[in-house]
Short mmCIF file of C-alpha atoms in Angstrom, two decimals:
data_model
loop_
_atom_site.label_atom_id
_atom_site.label_comp_id
_atom_site.label_asym_id
_atom_site.label_seq_id
_atom_site.Cartn_x
_atom_site.Cartn_y
_atom_site.Cartn_z
CA GLY A 1 28.69 19.03 -5.52
CA ALA A 2 25.38 19.06 -4.25
CA GLY A 3 25.33 15.02 -3.62
CA VAL A 4 27.63 12.18 -3.83
CA SER A 5 28.31 10.68 -7.59
CA GLN A 6 29.59 7.91 -9.26
CA SER A 7 30.75 6.86 -12.55
CA PRO A 8 30.27 5.02 -14.30
CA SER A 9 26.72 4.12 -14.27
CA ASN A 10 26.74 1.44 -15.61
CA LYS A 11 29.40 -0.83 -16.82
CA VAL A 12 30.05 -4.14 -18.92
CA THR A 13 32.95 -5.76 -18.93
CA GLU A 14 34.15 -9.35 -19.85
CA LYS A 15 35.46 -11.61 -17.61
CA GLY A 16 39.10 -11.06 -16.60
CA LYS A 17 39.58 -7.73 -17.10
CA ASP A 18 40.08 -4.85 -15.07
CA VAL A 19 37.38 -1.87 -13.92
CA GLU A 20 37.93 0.97 -12.12
CA LEU A 21 34.93 2.67 -10.60
CA ARG A 22 34.93 6.19 -9.24
CA CYS A 23 33.26 8.04 -6.81
CA ASP A 24 33.15 11.69 -5.93
CA PRO A 25 31.98 12.78 -2.10
CA ILE A 26 29.83 15.53 -1.02
CA SER A 27 32.38 18.61 -0.33
CA GLY A 28 33.37 18.45 3.52
CA HIS A 29 33.06 15.32 4.14
CA THR A 30 35.69 13.13 5.47
CA ALA A 31 34.50 9.76 5.55
CA LEU A 32 33.78 7.24 2.67
CA TYR A 33 32.51 4.07 1.96
CA TRP A 34 32.37 1.99 -0.62
CA TYR A 35 29.41 -1.20 -0.58
CA ARG A 36 28.47 -3.96 -3.19
CA GLN A 37 24.92 -4.79 -3.58
CA ARG A 38 24.42 -7.85 -5.30
CA LEU A 39 21.19 -9.18 -6.60
CA GLY A 40 18.76 -9.97 -3.95
CA GLN A 41 20.56 -9.28 -1.33
CA GLY A 42 21.53 -6.42 0.88
CA LEU A 43 24.25 -4.22 0.68
CA GLU A 44 27.97 -5.78 2.02
CA PHE A 45 30.41 -2.39 3.46
CA LEU A 46 33.60 -3.32 1.20
CA ILE A 47 35.79 -0.08 2.73
CA TYR A 48 35.92 2.58 4.20
CA PHE A 49 37.90 6.20 4.27
CA GLN A 50 38.34 8.63 7.05
CA GLY A 51 40.36 11.06 6.53
CA ASN A 52 44.00 10.85 6.13
CA SER A 53 44.01 7.56 8.23
CA ALA A 54 44.64 4.04 7.06
CA PRO A 55 41.75 2.67 5.48
CA ASP A 56 39.66 -0.16 6.68
CA LYS A 57 39.72 -3.03 4.06
CA SER A 58 38.07 -5.42 6.12
CA GLY A 59 34.88 -5.77 3.82
CA LEU A 60 36.90 -6.73 0.77
CA PRO A 61 35.87 -10.10 -0.20
CA SER A 62 39.72 -10.47 -2.37
CA ASP A 63 42.75 -9.40 -3.24
CA ARG A 64 41.49 -8.44 -6.26
CA PHE A 65 39.44 -5.74 -5.11
CA SER A 66 41.70 -2.29 -3.98
CA ALA A 67 40.27 1.07 -3.25
CA GLU A 68 42.46 4.43 -2.82
CA ARG A 69 41.14 8.05 -1.64
CA THR A 70 44.01 11.13 -2.03
CA GLY A 71 42.99 12.83 1.31
CA GLU A 72 39.35 13.79 1.43
CA SER A 73 38.67 14.02 -2.04
CA VAL A 74 37.90 11.36 -5.05
CA SER A 75 37.72 7.46 -4.68
CA THR A 76 38.34 4.80 -6.91
CA LEU A 77 37.70 1.14 -6.26
CA THR A 78 39.34 -1.33 -8.61
CA ILE A 79 38.25 -4.87 -9.32
CA GLN A 80 41.30 -7.29 -11.00
CA ARG A 81 40.83 -9.94 -13.06
CA THR A 82 36.74 -9.30 -12.69
CA GLN A 83 34.63 -12.57 -12.02
CA GLN A 84 30.89 -13.03 -12.96
CA GLU A 85 30.15 -13.20 -9.19
CA ASP A 86 31.63 -9.59 -8.83
CA SER A 87 28.76 -8.45 -11.14
CA ALA A 88 26.71 -6.43 -9.04
CA VAL A 89 26.17 -2.51 -7.92
CA TYR A 90 28.29 -0.63 -6.02
CA LEU A 91 27.34 2.27 -3.92
CA CYS A 92 29.70 4.80 -2.62
CA ALA A 93 28.52 6.58 0.69
CA SER A 94 29.62 9.78 2.56
CA SER A 95 29.70 11.88 5.90
CA GLN A 96 30.55 14.31 7.81
CA THR A 97 33.21 12.80 10.14
CA SER A 98 33.58 9.75 12.09
CA GLY A 99 33.81 8.86 15.86
CA VAL A 100 30.17 9.81 16.18
CA VAL A 101 28.00 7.99 14.37
CA GLU A 102 26.86 10.43 11.11
CA THR A 103 24.12 9.80 8.82
CA GLN A 104 25.67 8.50 5.09
CA TYR A 105 24.77 9.85 2.11
CA PHE A 106 24.61 7.36 -1.08
CA GLY A 107 25.88 7.96 -4.62
CA PRO A 108 23.42 6.15 -7.37
CA GLY A 109 25.60 3.07 -7.97
CA THR A 110 27.58 2.00 -10.58
CA ARG A 111 25.87 -1.08 -12.20
CA LEU A 112 29.09 -3.47 -12.94
CA LEU A 113 27.94 -6.39 -15.42
CA VAL A 114 30.78 -9.46 -16.22
CA LEU A 115 30.33 -11.36 -19.07
CA ALA B 1 28.92 -9.40 14.46
CA GLN B 2 25.60 -7.64 14.11
CA SER B 3 23.10 -8.72 11.62
CA VAL B 4 19.75 -7.40 10.36
CA SER B 5 16.81 -9.45 9.11
CA GLN B 6 13.78 -8.18 7.36
CA HIS B 7 11.28 -10.72 7.44
CA ASN B 8 9.61 -10.03 3.81
CA HIS B 9 10.98 -9.60 0.71
CA HIS B 10 8.08 -8.74 -1.22
CA VAL B 11 4.80 -6.92 -0.32
CA ILE B 12 1.95 -5.78 -2.42
CA LEU B 13 -0.55 -3.03 -1.07
CA SER B 14 -3.45 -1.14 -2.55
CA GLU B 15 -3.49 2.68 -1.78
CA ALA B 16 -4.36 3.78 1.81
CA ALA B 17 -3.59 0.27 3.52
CA SER B 18 -1.46 0.30 6.32
CA LEU B 19 2.16 -0.65 6.24
CA GLU B 20 4.41 -2.42 8.31
CA LEU B 21 7.44 -3.72 7.48
CA GLY B 22 9.40 -5.73 9.87
CA CYS B 23 13.07 -5.71 11.18
CA ASN B 24 15.16 -7.12 13.54
CA TYR B 25 18.76 -7.17 14.78
CA SER B 26 21.23 -9.38 16.03
CA TYR B 27 23.63 -7.31 18.46
CA GLY B 28 24.50 -7.85 22.14
CA GLY B 29 25.33 -3.72 22.40
CA THR B 30 23.88 -0.34 21.71
CA VAL B 31 23.11 0.42 17.88
CA ASN B 32 21.91 2.87 16.03
CA LEU B 33 19.11 2.48 13.63
CA PHE B 34 18.09 3.67 10.10
CA TRP B 35 15.91 2.51 7.50
CA TYR B 36 16.75 3.78 3.74
CA VAL B 37 14.38 3.90 0.76
CA GLN B 38 15.06 3.55 -2.94
CA TYR B 39 12.36 4.79 -5.28
CA PRO B 40 12.85 3.02 -8.95
CA GLY B 41 15.49 4.51 -10.65
CA GLN B 42 16.70 6.76 -7.60
CA HIS B 43 19.43 6.50 -5.32
CA LEU B 44 18.99 5.04 -1.73
CA GLN B 45 17.98 7.97 1.09
CA LEU B 46 17.40 8.16 4.54
CA LEU B 47 13.92 7.74 5.53
CA LEU B 48 14.62 7.98 9.53
CA LYS B 49 17.18 6.88 12.04
CA TYR B 50 17.14 6.89 15.40
CA PHE B 51 20.21 7.10 17.91
CA SER B 52 18.27 7.53 21.16
CA GLY B 53 15.57 9.21 23.28
CA ASP B 54 11.80 8.64 22.19
CA PRO B 55 12.09 5.17 20.66
CA LEU B 56 9.08 6.37 18.11
CA VAL B 57 10.66 7.76 15.50
CA LYS B 58 8.94 10.40 12.73
CA GLY B 59 10.30 10.28 9.11
CA ILE B 60 9.63 11.85 6.05
CA LYS B 61 6.55 11.21 3.73
CA GLY B 62 4.74 9.96 6.89
CA PHE B 63 6.61 7.17 7.87
CA GLU B 64 7.74 6.00 11.32
CA ALA B 65 9.39 3.37 12.91
CA GLU B 66 9.41 2.04 16.75
CA PHE B 67 12.66 0.79 18.19
CA ILE B 68 11.67 -1.71 20.77
CA LYS B 69 14.75 -2.46 22.77
CA SER B 70 13.69 -5.76 24.37
CA LYS B 71 12.12 -7.27 20.90
CA PHE B 72 15.64 -6.26 18.91
CA SER B 73 13.24 -4.50 16.42
CA PHE B 74 13.19 -1.35 14.59
CA ASN B 75 9.94 -1.62 12.43
CA LEU B 76 8.53 0.56 9.76
CA ARG B 77 5.17 1.57 9.88
CA LYS B 78 2.65 3.85 7.90
CA PRO B 79 -0.66 4.30 8.82
CA SER B 80 -1.84 4.99 4.86
CA VAL B 81 0.25 4.25 1.87
CA GLN B 82 0.26 5.83 -1.58
CA TRP B 83 1.03 4.71 -4.80
CA SER B 84 4.34 7.14 -5.10
CA ASP B 85 5.70 4.65 -1.81
CA THR B 86 6.74 2.25 -4.13
CA ALA B 87 10.04 1.22 -3.28
CA GLU B 88 12.75 -0.86 -2.11
CA TYR B 89 13.21 -0.46 1.97
CA PHE B 90 16.54 -1.04 4.09
CA CYS B 91 16.20 -1.24 7.52
CA ALA B 92 20.29 -1.21 8.52
CA VAL B 93 22.11 -1.04 11.70
CA THR B 94 25.42 0.07 13.38
CA PRO B 95 26.75 -0.36 16.48
CA MET B 96 27.13 2.67 18.89
CA ASN B 97 30.21 2.69 19.84
CA SER B 98 31.83 1.02 16.93
CA GLY B 99 34.44 4.22 16.24
CA TYR B 100 32.64 4.73 13.12
CA SER B 101 29.50 4.41 11.37
CA THR B 102 29.92 1.22 8.85
CA LEU B 103 26.00 0.05 8.24
CA THR B 104 24.76 -3.34 8.06
CA PHE B 105 22.05 -3.81 6.18
CA GLY B 106 19.18 -6.16 5.99
CA LYS B 107 18.43 -7.70 2.74
CA GLY B 108 15.31 -5.25 1.66
CA THR B 109 11.98 -5.24 1.11
CA MET B 110 10.54 -4.28 -1.99
CA LEU B 111 6.88 -2.84 -1.39
CA LEU B 112 4.36 -2.42 -4.63
CA VAL B 113 1.58 -0.22 -4.01
CA SER B 114 -1.16 -0.46 -6.36
CA PRO B 115 -3.54 2.38 -7.22
#
């Protein structure tokens, strides 16, 4: 597609439920990033995928968070047993390659509200 | 680890006023610097970036930023703002030799331009 797409746009869930967020990167982009933006905060790095290499999960805040990506395609971010502090906008970005710094292109985000 | 500080959380200007948004980073090595903008209801977009060379970088929509290495700063400027510049602005940094380009963001500055 023309840009990074994410779904759903908005998600309201109850505390304790699991949620799954989806990201479709720009076609041909090998690097994919997940970030979180909580109210009044900057973006926090969560996880990074580069091709078929092992992902960098160093930003995941707890073991309730996990993400998968198959090859250079769609990625899903899963939050298990959601808590109110998980409420945030979850942003996905992709870039052409890695190893050298490349511009990241961001999706519109998924706004998650945990009641 | 690197960090980014944006001095102003909110800025209110009248149209035609000059703009300068402060950004300072802390990191001991060489960095790449970015300004991203998020217009109301839209996703994060790249405004400009500095990788190397001329420290005065020109971006889209008349914005520019100057990298001052001795001050660890990358302030964003525009001589005359327009109502359409109302948006949230994020400064971001990544170490040049990080192997990949995970961005560290500041908390953002919300700019409101009154007509």
